[in-house]
Every structure is written in C-alpha cells, then in structure tokens.
Amino acid sequence: TYDGGSPNINMMGFGGKYVLFLMNGERMAGETFDNIDYDRIDIDNIERIEIIKGASSSLYGSNAIGGVINIITKDSKSPLDINAGYLYDSSRDHKLNLSVGTKQKWGNLNISSFYKMREPYIIKDRISTGGIYNELNVAGFTNYGVNPKLTFNLSPKINLSLTPGYYFSERNPGTPASKIVREQYYNYNLGLKTNIKFNDNQNLIVSGTFDRYEKYDYFRKIKEKEKKYENEVWRISSQYNQNLFKKHTLVAGGEVLSEKLLNFMFKNESTGGRENAQTYSAFTQQDWVINPAVTLVTGARMDYHSIFKQYFTFRLAGMYRFDETMTIRAGYSGGFRSPTLKELYTNWFHPWGGGFQLMGNKNLRPETSDNFNISIDFNFKKLNLTFITQYSKIKDKINLRGNIGDTLRHVNFHGNTDVLSSEVSAIYKLNRNFHFKGSYSYYDIGKRRSENRPHTLTFKAEYIPSAKYYIPSIIISGKYLSRTKIYDDDSSSFVSYAPYSIWRLQLASKFPLGFTLT
C-alpha cells in the first residue's frame, strides 16, 4: 500500500516497524513512514527473495513479529554475463539497467547498475464537476545506483564477499517551489562477509556492514545543499552452524548494532540534533528431528539496548508431516521492540493541514509481545494451499495520540493490544502453460488506531508459451484492498477510507541473442 505517497509494507497485519527488511542478510539504513527507500533496490539484480511470515525466528531481531524479508542479489553464472534493458511505461517512467559479471576459479564478480527518471505531470479528472476540474500533481524523479558484488575463494573452505553500493535520488514535485529547491537523497553502503567451513557439518560466518542514508534540500540557483537527515547503521555479527547426528542442527551467534540519527525534527541543542542507540544481542536456535514426521525448534535471544537494558525472548515451535500432501506447523515466540529514535526525540511543527506539533516521548516503554501462530500446508500434484494464522498480544504498544491542542505525541497504549491476522494462499498449475496464484488476508486490531485495511485480495494469472521465441508470455495481476476505519484515540469515532484495487497487464516476448521485449 501507499502511506503519504510512499510505499508501505505490511506482513501479517504489521507495518514496517515490525518487519525486518534485509539485503543479502544485512539491514538497510534510511526510513520514511517506517519504511526504507525501496527505490534503492535494483529489481533486475534480484536472484531470489526469502520470506519468513510472522514471529518465527530467534536469529533476527525480536521486533520482527510481522516477518522477515531477505533479498539475495545475483551472482554471475558464466565467464561473461552481460545484461541490459530499457523500460518505458504509460506513467512516463524511464528505466535503464546494465549488469556485467564473470565467474572464475578465483571467485565471482557482478556489477549491476540502474537509472530511472520521470518528468512531473498533472492528471486531470475527465468528468466535469461544475466547470472545475480536480487535478493531481504527479512528482518526477531521477534515481540511479551501482552495486558491485565481489566474492573471493581464498581456499576450498574459506570465501570472502565484498558488497559496496552507491545510490542517488532527486525528487521533482513539479511545483513552482521545486524550481528553487528540491529534495536529494544519497546512500553509501559497504558489506564484508567471510564464511569459514571447518568440515561438512560445521561452519562460521562473520560479517560487518556500514550503511548511511542522507537527505538534503538542494538549492538549485546557488548550487548548495543543506543536510536535513542522516541515518547511519553499523553492524558486526557472527554465526556458528553445526549439524549433529544428522538429526540436530545448532545455530548460535551474536551481533552488535549501532544506529545514529541526525534529523531536523530533533531540537536537542546539546546533541546538535543527533541521537544514537546501540543494541547487543546473543541468540541460539536448535532444530530437533525427532523422526521423519516430527520436528521441534527451540530458540532464545537476549537483546541489550543501551537505553532500555536487557530483555530475553524465547521460541518454541513444532512441525508434523502427515504424509507428502499435508504439513502442520505451530509455535510460540516472544517479541520485544524498543522505541525508535524518532519516537523518543521528535519535536517538530508540521505545517500542512492547518499545522500541528509532532512530539516524541522520552518516557516511552518498550513493547513486549506474545505471539502464537499455526499454519497448514497442502501439496497436491497441481495445487498448493497454505493457511496461516497469528495471534499477537502486545503490551504497551506505541502509537501516536492527539493531546491538548494541535499536538500529536507518541504514547504507550494502556494494557494489551490484540492483533489477529490470517492468510490463505493458493498456487494452481493447470499445465506447463497456465499458472494461477491467489491470496486472501484478514487483519483485526479491534478499535485501536491502525491504518492497515482488514481485507486484502491478490490474484495472478500467467500464460507461459511453449515456443522459445516471439510468442509473448502474458501476466494479469491485481490486488483489492477493502474499506477501513481509523479510530480516534480508542474511542467510537472514526474516519472511513474507501476500498480500491490495482490491476496490471504484462506481455513479454523473447528474441534470439538474449533480447526480451516487455
């Protein structure tokens, strides 16, 4: 969905603060409306996407009760890989991508890059309303980035990966003010990871990452810029993996996470508008294969926050496989989320909509939660069905609340907030040419303040031609989001938002020499 004009992710009824978004297993800096800048991601450089739904792992942060999304980027598959593409669509977007790579005995190198741009334009209503046309200004942008990925095989048992990256974006609203000043965004990141394989059953992974995301006001006439935001994340981690007796898997590790935030919304003169926090974590998870039908998973995690001290969370889950067609999973996981630096220290007057003061709260308490989930998978020859439900009881949930006058302040809800989320998904392969996918999601938080819509439907139909060239593949996809009610301060009054749907038709034809027309 979209929140304030920016993409907003939701998993199991939880927004970006409860979903951990990773790139090659590492966190990403920068946040707007609780979400990272998704334009940083080069979709043409994605090898696969790993998704864990719900609170089901001790290996990641205890705040990830909505789920974990990990994007794995591409490695080269041959001595010389070259991929190039150009896209233009009816929303006037232009996109260029180019990647070059090689696979050798010494390792692997892949350099991917992209360039995207759009000029601003105005959408006008086609139906007259008393002689006055409503207009919607669509902002333009210029985005580009480069992401090298280098892997060295130092020995048959040791490899080393280096992943630097650079990203730039400029937003052009198309308004008279944008001729004077525009927003610019920069990102610099660097990752280093080594995998040491002791034997077929033991290995150690050690990694370190740096990620900085900056926002500026760029004054075009004098060609100067003023920094408005800087988010810097450092992370060092290690993880030891061992297989025992072919039935027991042990994972243990630790990490140090340091975050610094400079924000024009912070008014603390003693810190110069900069705040920081550190988290030190230790975790373990064990998988026990009792027999071919039964598997148990236990886990524990300790997070020590520099402001809110230590907190322990635990996990217990089980899986029972009836046969090749039916699998049941169920589990419990504890959750812990410390307030973000924005929730603690914001002090800013928002000028739009008549104006209001947005305030942080240094007296906030961390959220704690108990999360229970159950899922059932059915796997037939042509049909796959998955049912998953999670119930979360969150204590001291943090949200915005209106106070005296035109002030919104971050507060802890009193007592517990109950969140129920369910999802049904299906994949049907009629034959090698026709594939269908669909899902339905339900989310309920009672009358607590939430922007998430209670019902969501998705659908995808795909035709894959038998011919290798020329005949196009056809994909029809869409989603429907239901009406929602946003309640005011846990009372009976609310604002209703209408339902909407988005649909997409895509055709793609392959040609000789590796060309594809989409």
Coordinates of C-alpha atoms in Angstrom, one line a residue:
T1 CA 0.0 0.0 0.0
Y2 CA 1.0 3.7 0.0
D3 CA 1.3 6.0 3.0
G4 CA 1.9 9.6 2.4
G5 CA 2.8 8.9 -1.2
S6 CA 5.5 6.3 -0.2
P7 CA 5.3 2.5 -0.4
N8 CA 4.3 0.9 2.9
I9 CA 4.9 -2.7 3.6
N10 CA 2.5 -4.9 5.7
M11 CA 3.0 -8.5 6.7
M12 CA 0.5 -10.4 8.9
G13 CA -1.1 -7.1 9.7
F14 CA 2.1 -5.4 10.9
G15 CA 3.8 -2.4 9.3
G16 CA 7.4 -1.5 8.6
K17 CA 8.4 -1.2 12.3
Y18 CA 7.6 -4.9 12.8
V19 CA 9.1 -6.2 9.5
L20 CA 12.8 -6.7 9.1
F21 CA 13.9 -5.9 5.6
L22 CA 17.4 -7.2 4.6
M23 CA 19.7 -7.1 1.6
N24 CA 21.9 -10.2 1.4
G25 CA 21.2 -10.7 5.1
E26 CA 22.1 -7.2 6.2
R27 CA 20.0 -4.3 7.5
M28 CA 19.3 -1.1 5.4
A29 CA 19.5 2.4 6.7
G30 CA 17.1 5.2 6.0
E31 CA 13.4 5.4 6.9
T32 CA 10.3 7.3 5.8
F33 CA 6.9 6.4 7.3
D34 CA 8.6 3.3 9.0
N35 CA 9.8 2.0 5.6
I36 CA 13.1 2.0 3.8
D37 CA 13.6 3.7 0.5
Y38 CA 12.6 0.8 -1.8
D39 CA 13.8 2.7 -4.9
R40 CA 17.3 1.7 -3.7
I41 CA 16.6 -1.9 -4.7
D42 CA 17.6 -2.9 -8.3
I43 CA 14.8 -5.3 -9.1
D44 CA 16.8 -6.6 -12.1
N45 CA 19.6 -7.7 -9.8
I46 CA 17.4 -10.0 -7.6
E47 CA 18.3 -13.7 -7.6
R48 CA 15.6 -14.7 -5.1
I49 CA 13.5 -13.3 -2.2
E50 CA 13.4 -15.2 1.1
I51 CA 10.3 -14.6 3.2
I52 CA 9.5 -15.6 6.8
K53 CA 6.0 -14.7 7.8
G54 CA 5.1 -14.0 11.4
A55 CA 7.2 -14.2 14.5
S56 CA 9.1 -17.4 13.8
S57 CA 12.8 -17.0 14.2
S58 CA 15.3 -16.2 17.0
L59 CA 18.1 -15.4 14.6
Y60 CA 16.7 -12.0 13.7
G61 CA 15.6 -9.0 15.8
S62 CA 12.9 -9.7 18.4
N63 CA 10.9 -6.8 16.9
A64 CA 10.3 -8.7 13.6
I65 CA 6.9 -10.2 14.7
G66 CA 5.4 -9.3 11.3
G67 CA 8.1 -11.2 9.4
V68 CA 11.5 -11.1 7.7
I69 CA 12.2 -10.3 4.0
N70 CA 15.7 -11.0 2.7
I71 CA 16.7 -10.1 -0.9
I72 CA 19.5 -12.1 -2.3
T73 CA 21.3 -10.4 -5.2
K74 CA 22.6 -12.2 -8.3
D75 CA 26.0 -13.9 -8.8
S76 CA 27.4 -14.5 -12.3
K77 CA 26.8 -17.9 -13.8
S78 CA 29.3 -17.9 -16.6
P79 CA 32.7 -16.5 -17.6
L80 CA 31.0 -13.5 -19.1
D81 CA 27.5 -12.2 -18.2
I82 CA 26.1 -9.0 -19.8
N83 CA 22.5 -7.9 -19.2
A84 CA 21.0 -4.7 -20.4
G85 CA 17.4 -3.4 -20.5
Y86 CA 15.2 -0.4 -21.1
L87 CA 11.6 0.2 -19.9
Y88 CA 9.1 2.9 -20.7
D89 CA 5.5 2.8 -19.3
S90 CA 2.4 4.8 -19.6
S91 CA 3.1 6.6 -16.3
R92 CA 6.0 8.2 -18.2
D93 CA 8.7 6.3 -16.3
H94 CA 12.0 5.5 -18.0
K95 CA 14.3 2.8 -16.6
L96 CA 17.7 1.6 -17.8
N97 CA 19.6 -1.3 -16.3
L98 CA 23.1 -2.7 -17.1
S99 CA 25.0 -5.5 -15.4
V100 CA 28.3 -7.1 -16.2
G101 CA 29.8 -10.1 -14.4
T102 CA 32.2 -13.0 -14.6
K103 CA 32.6 -16.4 -12.8
Q104 CA 36.2 -17.6 -12.5
K105 CA 38.1 -20.2 -10.4
W106 CA 39.2 -17.4 -8.1
G107 CA 35.6 -16.3 -7.4
N108 CA 32.8 -14.2 -8.7
L109 CA 32.2 -10.6 -9.8
N110 CA 28.9 -9.0 -10.6
I111 CA 28.4 -5.2 -11.1
S112 CA 24.8 -4.1 -11.5
S113 CA 23.6 -0.5 -12.2
F114 CA 20.3 1.2 -12.9
Y115 CA 19.0 4.6 -13.9
K116 CA 15.3 5.7 -13.5
M117 CA 13.6 9.0 -14.3
R118 CA 10.3 10.6 -14.8
E119 CA 9.2 14.2 -15.6
P120 CA 6.4 15.6 -13.4
Y121 CA 3.0 15.9 -14.9
I122 CA -0.6 16.6 -13.9
I123 CA -3.6 14.3 -14.0
K124 CA -7.0 16.0 -14.6
D125 CA -10.4 14.5 -13.9
R126 CA -12.1 13.6 -17.2
I127 CA -15.6 14.3 -15.8
S128 CA -16.5 18.0 -15.2
T129 CA -17.7 19.0 -11.7
G130 CA -19.5 22.3 -12.2
G131 CA -16.8 23.6 -14.6
I132 CA -14.0 22.9 -12.1
Y133 CA -11.5 20.1 -12.7
N134 CA -9.8 18.4 -9.9
E135 CA -6.1 18.0 -10.5
L136 CA -3.4 15.7 -9.1
N137 CA 0.2 16.6 -9.4
V138 CA 2.5 13.6 -10.1
A139 CA 6.1 14.2 -8.9
G140 CA 9.0 13.4 -11.1
F141 CA 12.3 11.9 -10.0
T142 CA 15.8 10.9 -11.1
N143 CA 17.3 7.8 -9.4
Y144 CA 20.5 5.9 -10.1
G145 CA 22.7 3.4 -8.3
V146 CA 25.5 0.9 -8.7
N147 CA 26.0 -2.3 -6.7
P148 CA 29.2 -4.4 -7.2
K149 CA 29.3 -7.8 -5.6
L150 CA 32.8 -9.5 -5.3
T151 CA 33.4 -13.0 -3.9
F152 CA 36.9 -14.4 -3.5
N153 CA 37.5 -18.2 -3.0
L154 CA 40.5 -17.8 -0.6
S155 CA 40.7 -21.6 -0.2
P156 CA 38.4 -24.6 -0.7
K157 CA 37.0 -23.9 2.8
I158 CA 37.1 -20.1 3.0
N159 CA 35.4 -17.4 0.9
L160 CA 35.3 -13.7 1.3
S161 CA 32.5 -11.4 -0.1
L162 CA 32.7 -7.6 -0.6
T163 CA 29.5 -5.7 -1.4
P164 CA 29.8 -1.9 -1.7
G165 CA 27.0 0.3 -3.1
Y166 CA 26.0 3.8 -4.0
Y167 CA 22.6 5.4 -4.7
F168 CA 21.3 8.9 -5.6
S169 CA 17.8 10.2 -5.9
E170 CA 16.3 13.7 -6.6
R171 CA 12.6 14.4 -6.3
N172 CA 11.0 17.0 -8.5
P173 CA 7.4 17.7 -7.4
G174 CA 6.8 19.9 -10.5
T175 CA 5.6 22.9 -8.4
P176 CA 6.9 26.5 -8.6
A177 CA 8.8 25.9 -5.4
S178 CA 10.7 23.0 -7.0
K179 CA 12.3 25.4 -9.4
I180 CA 14.2 26.8 -6.4
V181 CA 14.7 23.9 -4.0
R182 CA 14.5 20.1 -4.4
E183 CA 15.0 17.1 -2.2
Q184 CA 18.0 14.9 -2.8
Y185 CA 18.9 11.5 -1.2
Y186 CA 22.2 9.7 -1.0
N187 CA 23.2 6.3 0.2
Y188 CA 26.6 4.7 0.8
N189 CA 27.0 1.2 2.0
L190 CA 29.7 -1.4 2.4
G191 CA 29.5 -5.0 3.5
L192 CA 32.2 -7.6 4.2
K193 CA 31.4 -11.3 5.0
T194 CA 33.5 -14.4 5.3
N195 CA 32.4 -18.0 5.5
I196 CA 34.8 -20.5 7.1
K197 CA 33.9 -24.1 6.5
F198 CA 35.5 -26.4 9.1
N199 CA 34.0 -29.6 7.7
D200 CA 30.7 -30.8 6.1
N201 CA 28.9 -30.2 9.4
Q202 CA 30.4 -27.0 10.8
N203 CA 30.9 -23.5 9.5
L204 CA 31.3 -20.0 10.9
I205 CA 30.0 -16.8 9.3
V206 CA 31.5 -13.4 10.3
S207 CA 30.2 -10.2 8.8
G208 CA 30.4 -6.4 9.1
T209 CA 28.3 -3.7 7.4
F210 CA 28.1 0.0 7.2
D211 CA 25.1 1.8 5.7
R212 CA 24.5 5.6 5.6
Y213 CA 21.4 7.3 4.2
E214 CA 21.2 11.1 3.8
K215 CA 18.6 13.6 2.8
Y216 CA 19.3 17.2 1.6
D217 CA 17.5 20.3 0.5
Y218 CA 19.2 21.3 -2.7
F219 CA 19.0 25.0 -3.7
R220 CA 19.3 25.0 -7.5
K221 CA 20.2 28.6 -8.2
I222 CA 23.1 28.8 -5.8
K223 CA 24.0 25.1 -6.2
E224 CA 24.2 24.5 -2.5
K225 CA 22.6 21.9 -0.2
E226 CA 21.5 21.7 3.4
K227 CA 21.5 18.4 5.2
K228 CA 18.1 17.5 6.8
Y229 CA 18.6 13.9 7.7
E230 CA 21.3 11.3 8.2
N231 CA 20.8 7.7 9.4
E232 CA 24.0 5.6 9.9
V233 CA 23.9 1.9 10.8
W234 CA 26.9 -0.2 11.8
R235 CA 26.6 -3.9 12.4
I236 CA 29.0 -6.7 13.3
S237 CA 27.8 -10.2 13.6
S238 CA 29.0 -13.8 13.8
Q239 CA 27.0 -17.1 13.5
Y240 CA 28.1 -20.6 14.1
N241 CA 26.3 -23.5 12.5
Q242 CA 26.6 -27.2 13.3
N243 CA 24.9 -30.4 12.3
L244 CA 24.9 -33.2 14.9
F245 CA 24.0 -36.9 14.2
K246 CA 22.1 -35.8 11.1
K247 CA 19.1 -35.0 13.3
H248 CA 20.1 -32.0 15.3
T249 CA 21.0 -28.5 14.0
L250 CA 22.6 -25.9 16.3
V251 CA 22.9 -22.2 15.5
A252 CA 24.5 -19.8 17.9
G253 CA 25.8 -16.3 17.4
G254 CA 25.8 -12.6 18.4
E255 CA 25.7 -9.2 16.9
V256 CA 26.4 -5.5 17.7
L257 CA 24.1 -2.9 16.1
S258 CA 24.8 0.8 16.4
E259 CA 22.5 3.4 15.0
K260 CA 23.0 7.2 14.7
L261 CA 20.3 9.6 13.5
L262 CA 20.5 13.3 12.6
N263 CA 17.1 14.8 12.0
F264 CA 15.8 18.3 11.6
M265 CA 12.8 17.2 13.7
F266 CA 15.1 16.9 16.7
K267 CA 15.5 20.1 18.8
N268 CA 18.0 18.9 21.4
E269 CA 20.7 21.6 21.2
S270 CA 23.1 19.7 23.4
T271 CA 23.3 16.9 20.9
G272 CA 23.2 19.1 17.7
G273 CA 20.1 17.2 16.5
R274 CA 21.9 13.9 16.7
E275 CA 20.8 10.9 18.7
N276 CA 22.2 7.4 18.9
A277 CA 21.5 3.9 20.4
Q278 CA 23.2 0.6 20.5
T279 CA 21.9 -3.0 20.8
Y280 CA 24.0 -6.0 21.8
S281 CA 22.4 -9.4 21.0
A282 CA 23.1 -13.1 21.6
F283 CA 21.0 -15.9 20.1
T284 CA 20.7 -19.6 19.7
Q285 CA 18.3 -21.8 17.8
Q286 CA 18.2 -25.6 17.6
D287 CA 16.2 -27.9 15.3
W288 CA 15.5 -31.4 16.5
V289 CA 14.4 -34.0 14.0
I290 CA 12.5 -36.5 16.3
N291 CA 11.5 -38.7 13.4
P292 CA 10.7 -38.2 9.7
A293 CA 7.3 -36.8 10.6
V294 CA 8.1 -34.7 13.7
T295 CA 10.5 -31.7 14.1
L296 CA 10.9 -29.4 17.1
V297 CA 12.5 -26.0 17.1
T298 CA 13.7 -24.2 20.2
G299 CA 15.3 -20.7 20.4
A300 CA 16.3 -18.0 22.7
R301 CA 17.5 -14.4 22.2
M302 CA 18.9 -11.7 24.5
D303 CA 18.9 -8.1 23.4
Y304 CA 20.6 -5.5 25.5
H305 CA 19.6 -1.9 24.5
S306 CA 21.8 1.0 25.5
I307 CA 18.7 2.9 26.9
F308 CA 16.3 0.1 27.9
K309 CA 18.7 -2.6 29.1
Q310 CA 18.3 -6.3 28.5
Y311 CA 15.3 -8.4 27.5
F312 CA 15.0 -12.1 26.9
T313 CA 12.7 -13.7 24.3
F314 CA 12.1 -17.4 23.7
R315 CA 10.7 -19.5 20.9
L316 CA 9.2 -23.0 20.7
A317 CA 7.7 -24.5 17.5
G318 CA 6.9 -27.8 16.1
M319 CA 6.1 -29.4 12.7
Y320 CA 4.2 -32.6 12.0
R321 CA 4.1 -34.1 8.5
F322 CA 1.2 -36.4 8.0
D323 CA 2.4 -37.5 4.5
E324 CA 3.7 -35.9 1.4
T325 CA 0.5 -33.8 1.0
M326 CA -0.2 -32.3 4.4
T327 CA 2.1 -30.5 7.0
I328 CA 1.1 -28.7 10.2
R329 CA 3.3 -26.1 12.0
A330 CA 2.5 -24.3 15.2
G331 CA 4.6 -22.2 17.6
Y332 CA 5.1 -19.5 20.2
S333 CA 7.5 -16.6 20.0
G334 CA 8.2 -13.7 22.4
G335 CA 8.7 -10.2 21.0
F336 CA 10.5 -7.1 22.1
R337 CA 10.6 -3.7 20.4
S338 CA 12.4 -0.7 21.9
P339 CA 11.1 2.8 20.8
T340 CA 12.8 4.2 17.8
L341 CA 14.9 7.3 18.0
K342 CA 12.1 9.2 16.2
E343 CA 9.5 8.0 18.7
L344 CA 11.8 9.2 21.5
Y345 CA 13.1 12.6 20.4
T346 CA 10.9 14.1 17.6
N347 CA 9.9 17.8 18.3
W348 CA 8.6 19.3 15.1
F349 CA 5.8 21.5 13.8
H350 CA 4.1 20.0 10.7
P351 CA 2.9 23.0 8.6
W352 CA 0.4 21.1 6.4
G353 CA -3.3 20.6 7.0
G354 CA -3.6 23.7 9.2
G355 CA -0.4 22.7 11.2
F356 CA 0.2 20.5 14.2
Q357 CA 3.0 19.7 16.6
L358 CA 4.5 16.2 16.3
M359 CA 6.2 15.1 19.6
G360 CA 8.3 12.2 20.7
N361 CA 8.3 10.9 24.3
K362 CA 11.4 10.1 26.3
N363 CA 9.2 8.3 28.8
L364 CA 8.1 5.6 26.4
R365 CA 8.4 2.0 27.5
P366 CA 9.5 -0.9 25.1
E367 CA 6.8 -3.0 23.6
T368 CA 6.7 -6.7 24.6
S369 CA 4.5 -9.3 23.0
D370 CA 3.4 -12.9 23.0
N371 CA 2.8 -14.4 19.5
F372 CA 1.1 -17.6 18.6
N373 CA 0.9 -19.0 15.1
I374 CA -0.3 -22.0 13.3
S375 CA -0.1 -23.0 9.6
I376 CA -1.3 -25.9 7.4
D377 CA 0.2 -26.7 4.0
F378 CA -1.5 -28.9 1.4
N379 CA 0.7 -30.0 -1.5
F380 CA -1.0 -31.8 -4.4
K381 CA 0.2 -32.6 -7.9
K382 CA -1.2 -29.3 -9.4
L383 CA -2.4 -27.4 -6.3
N384 CA -0.7 -25.9 -3.3
L385 CA -2.7 -24.4 -0.4
T386 CA -1.4 -22.6 2.7
F387 CA -3.4 -21.4 5.7
I388 CA -1.6 -19.3 8.3
T389 CA -3.0 -17.5 11.4
Q390 CA -1.1 -15.5 14.0
Y391 CA -2.5 -14.0 17.3
S392 CA -0.3 -11.4 19.0
K393 CA -0.9 -9.8 22.4
I394 CA 1.2 -6.6 22.5
K395 CA 1.8 -4.9 25.8
D396 CA 2.5 -1.1 25.9
K397 CA 2.0 -0.7 22.1
I398 CA 3.4 2.6 20.8
N399 CA 1.4 4.9 18.6
L400 CA 0.5 8.5 18.0
R401 CA -2.3 10.1 20.0
G402 CA -3.8 13.6 20.0
N403 CA -3.2 15.6 23.1
I404 CA -4.3 19.1 24.2
G405 CA -4.4 21.5 21.2
D406 CA -3.0 20.5 17.8
T407 CA -0.3 18.1 19.2
L408 CA 0.3 14.5 18.3
R409 CA 2.5 12.6 20.8
H410 CA 3.9 9.1 20.8
V411 CA 2.4 7.2 23.8
N412 CA 2.1 3.7 25.1
F413 CA -1.4 2.2 24.8
H414 CA -2.6 1.1 28.2
G415 CA -2.9 -2.6 28.7
N416 CA -2.7 -5.1 25.9
T417 CA -3.4 -4.7 22.2
D418 CA -4.7 -7.9 20.5
V419 CA -3.8 -8.4 16.8
L420 CA -5.3 -11.3 14.8
S421 CA -4.1 -11.9 11.3
S422 CA -4.8 -14.7 8.9
E423 CA -3.8 -15.5 5.3
V424 CA -4.9 -18.1 2.7
S425 CA -2.9 -18.6 -0.4
A426 CA -3.1 -20.9 -3.4
I427 CA -1.0 -21.9 -6.4
Y428 CA -2.6 -23.9 -9.2
K429 CA -0.6 -25.1 -12.2
L430 CA -3.2 -26.3 -14.8
N431 CA -0.4 -27.4 -17.1
R432 CA 3.0 -26.2 -18.2
N433 CA 1.5 -23.1 -19.9
F434 CA -1.1 -21.8 -17.4
H435 CA -0.4 -20.9 -13.8
F436 CA -2.7 -19.2 -11.3
K437 CA -2.0 -17.6 -7.9
G438 CA -4.3 -16.0 -5.3
S439 CA -4.4 -15.0 -1.7
Y440 CA -6.7 -13.5 0.9
S441 CA -5.6 -11.8 4.1
Y442 CA -7.6 -10.7 7.1
Y443 CA -6.4 -8.4 9.9
D444 CA -8.1 -7.2 13.1
I445 CA -6.8 -4.9 15.8
G446 CA -10.1 -4.0 17.4
K447 CA -10.7 -0.3 17.8
R448 CA -7.0 0.6 18.2
R449 CA -5.6 3.2 15.9
S450 CA -4.3 1.5 12.7
E451 CA -4.1 2.3 9.0
N452 CA -4.0 -1.3 7.9
R453 CA -7.0 -2.5 5.9
P454 CA -8.8 -5.6 7.3
H455 CA -9.3 -7.4 4.0
T456 CA -6.8 -7.8 1.1
L457 CA -7.2 -10.0 -2.0
T458 CA -4.4 -10.7 -4.6
F459 CA -4.7 -12.5 -7.9
K460 CA -2.2 -13.5 -10.7
A461 CA -2.8 -15.5 -13.9
E462 CA 0.2 -16.4 -16.1
Y463 CA 0.5 -17.8 -19.6
I464 CA 3.9 -19.3 -20.5
P465 CA 4.2 -20.1 -24.2
S466 CA 5.8 -23.4 -25.3
A467 CA 7.7 -21.7 -28.1
K468 CA 11.1 -20.4 -27.2
Y469 CA 10.9 -17.2 -29.2
Y470 CA 8.5 -14.5 -30.3
I471 CA 5.2 -15.6 -28.8
P472 CA 4.6 -13.4 -25.7
S473 CA 4.0 -14.6 -22.2
I474 CA 1.0 -12.9 -20.6
I475 CA 0.6 -12.0 -16.9
I476 CA -2.5 -10.5 -15.4
S477 CA -2.2 -9.5 -11.7
G478 CA -4.1 -7.3 -9.3
K479 CA -4.9 -6.6 -5.7
Y480 CA -8.0 -5.4 -3.9
L481 CA -7.9 -3.6 -0.5
S482 CA -11.1 -3.2 1.5
R483 CA -12.6 -0.2 3.2
T484 CA -11.1 0.6 6.6
K485 CA -11.9 2.6 9.6
I486 CA -9.3 4.6 11.6
Y487 CA -10.5 5.2 15.1
D488 CA -9.6 8.3 17.1
D489 CA -7.9 7.7 20.4
D490 CA -9.5 4.3 21.0
S491 CA -13.0 5.9 21.0
S492 CA -16.1 5.1 19.0
S493 CA -15.5 7.9 16.5
F494 CA -13.6 7.0 13.3
V495 CA -12.7 8.1 9.7
S496 CA -13.7 5.7 6.9
Y497 CA -11.5 5.2 3.8
A498 CA -12.9 3.7 0.6
P499 CA -11.7 0.5 -0.9
Y500 CA -9.6 0.4 -4.0
S501 CA -8.0 -2.0 -6.5
I502 CA -4.9 -2.0 -8.7
W503 CA -4.5 -4.2 -11.8
R504 CA -1.6 -4.8 -14.2
L505 CA -1.2 -6.5 -17.6
Q506 CA 2.2 -7.5 -18.7
L507 CA 3.4 -9.1 -22.0
A508 CA 6.9 -10.3 -22.7
S509 CA 8.5 -11.8 -25.8
K510 CA 11.9 -13.4 -26.0
F511 CA 14.1 -13.0 -29.1
P512 CA 17.4 -14.5 -30.2
L513 CA 20.7 -13.3 -28.7
G514 CA 19.1 -12.8 -25.3
F515 CA 16.7 -10.0 -26.1
T516 CA 13.4 -9.6 -24.3
L517 CA 10.6 -7.2 -25.2
T518 CA 8.2 -6.4 -22.3

